[in-house]
Amino acid sequence: EKGGYDHFMMKEIYEQPSVIKDTYRGRLHSNEGLIKMAGIEDNLEKFTNAQRILIIACGTSWHAGLVAEYVFEEFTRIPVEVEYASEFRYRNPIINEKDVVIAISQSGETADTLAAIKLAKEKGAFVFGVCNVVGSSISRESHAGAYTHAGPEIGVASTKAFTTQITVLTMIALRLAQAKGTLSKSDFHRYLSELEAIPEKVEEALKTNEVAKEIASVYKDATNCLYLGRGYNFPVALEGALKLKEISYIHAEGYPAAEMKHGPIALIDEQMPVVVIAPKQGHYDKVVSNVQEIKSRSGKIIAIVTKGDEQVRNLADHVIEIPETSDALSPLLTTIPLQLLSYHIAVMRGCNVDQPRNLAKSVTVE
Ligand code: M6R
């Protein structure tokens, strides 16, 4: 049942190339320059006329929502807000019929997310669900939706659900950008072919497993860990930290790299591992100076870089190389080594990777 892997989590990490493909198959037609998703086509005007898109989710799905915020705003110029479902539902939110709500949930059963979309519907908003489990409560409660095709996710730590959520949300953003004319034709076509090339590149990113394992053996006894990223990779930093916390019980925090100087930099000493997400595209020079700041305070740097990178390599204690892609799609690749790193650390610490303490796969309590 674990397909030869020791844990479901590892099996699910390795399924990502194929489930990302399953998620765009039949929807993304790069030769014809088309994205077709029934739930979007049937409601295209609602989306293109939206005064705002509100994304509601919890946990890892909330992180996928944050990535989507960057992608939607860049591609479609529609203002986006991302909210924790649990906060949204308890604060008399300002929302009306001109808002489109996207609810993201792997299980489709998360109680807070379900309650939040019921509230949004009462207030007249159009609710679009992005769920993995077919026929789940959230998918039924939404006006329309698009499924991720990740297949069953058993490990409590969400992995393939995250990357397939990003895949669906990126396709939606691209389709809306096409309809609104907010992305040039050439950029639109370039993104379609780049998205199509992602599974192969994820496959390559998975080859970092051995390096990730080596690095894990160095830091398995750490008590704290920082994750830094900027732009599209800031949510990936949050997700990397969440993954480490939930399965290895090491305290970890994700931060936008530029926020370091506003507080967290005080934590840095030779005991502190800092995972820096520094792909070539996207604020690279800024991230390099953040890396220098950590280095001068003797922090231990684990950097996720684009293949062939030299500048960060010269400063970092460890590097993990991933293939090149455009900035907006990079979270689909930068996430992979972070999943592997947490996995190996948790295994080395003797933790129950698939069923971490105090956690359940779907949180149906409020
Ligand atoms: O099923 P959902 O996507 O609604 O679940 C949301 C969170 O409970 C979930 O992502 C949780 O944070 C995971 N354990 C993260 O790995």
PDB file of C-alpha atoms and ligand atoms in Angstrom, residues 58-61 104-108 110 113 156-158 165 242-243 246 361-363, ligand 1:
ATOM      1  CA  CYS A  58      -6.324  26.536   6.790  1.00  0.00           C
ATOM      2  CA  GLY A  59      -2.806  25.167   7.221  1.00  0.00           C
ATOM      3  CA  THR A  60      -1.007  24.062   4.098  1.00  0.00           C
ATOM      4  CA  SER A  61      -4.022  24.951   1.960  1.00  0.00           C
ATOM      5  CA  ILE A 104      -9.099  25.573  -0.678  1.00  0.00           C
ATOM      6  CA  SER A 105      -9.187  22.260   1.150  1.00  0.00           C
ATOM      7  CA  GLN A 106      -7.543  18.928   0.537  1.00  0.00           C
ATOM      8  CA  SER A 107     -10.055  16.954   2.583  1.00  0.00           C
ATOM      9  CA  GLY A 108     -13.030  19.170   1.847  1.00  0.00           C
ATOM     10  CA  THR A 110     -12.248  21.149   7.476  1.00  0.00           C
ATOM     11  CA  THR A 113     -13.381  26.323   6.118  1.00  0.00           C
ATOM     12  CA  VAL A 156      -1.036  13.872   7.864  1.00  0.00           C
ATOM     13  CA  ALA A 157       1.629  16.211   6.501  1.00  0.00           C
ATOM     14  CA  SER A 158       0.230  17.566   3.282  1.00  0.00           C
ATOM     15  CA  GLN A 165      -3.539  23.067  -5.394  1.00  0.00           C
ATOM     16  CA  LEU A 242       5.095  23.990   9.053  1.00  0.00           C
ATOM     17  CA  LYS A 243       6.276  20.691   7.587  1.00  0.00           C
ATOM     18  CA  GLU A 246       4.443  19.024  12.478  1.00  0.00           C
ATOM     19  CA  LYS A 361      -5.708  14.276   8.784  1.00  0.00           C
ATOM     20  CA  SER A 362      -8.835  16.330   8.628  1.00  0.00           C
ATOM     21  CA  VAL A 363      -9.721  18.771  11.319  1.00  0.00           C
TER      22      VAL A 363
HETATM   23  O1  M6R B   1      -8.000  19.351   4.341  1.00  0.00           O
HETATM   24  P1  M6R B   1      -7.559  20.763   4.423  1.00  0.00           P
HETATM   25  O2  M6R B   1      -6.712  21.182   3.260  1.00  0.00           O
HETATM   26  O3  M6R B   1      -8.706  21.721   4.617  1.00  0.00           O
HETATM   27  O4  M6R B   1      -6.652  20.841   5.711  1.00  0.00           O
HETATM   28  C1  M6R B   1      -6.117  22.046   6.175  1.00  0.00           C
HETATM   29  C2  M6R B   1      -5.083  21.815   7.249  1.00  0.00           C
HETATM   30  O5  M6R B   1      -5.638  21.163   8.356  1.00  0.00           O
HETATM   31  C3  M6R B   1      -3.890  20.985   6.720  1.00  0.00           C
HETATM   32  O6  M6R B   1      -3.302  21.563   5.597  1.00  0.00           O
HETATM   33  C4  M6R B   1      -2.827  20.812   7.822  1.00  0.00           C
HETATM   34  O7  M6R B   1      -2.228  22.036   8.127  1.00  0.00           O
HETATM   35  C5  M6R B   1      -1.783  19.788   7.384  1.00  0.00           C
HETATM   36  N1  M6R B   1      -1.492  18.872   8.433  1.00  0.00           N
HETATM   37  C6  M6R B   1      -0.492  20.415   6.919  1.00  0.00           C
HETATM   38  O8  M6R B   1       0.463  19.494   6.563  1.00  0.00           O
END
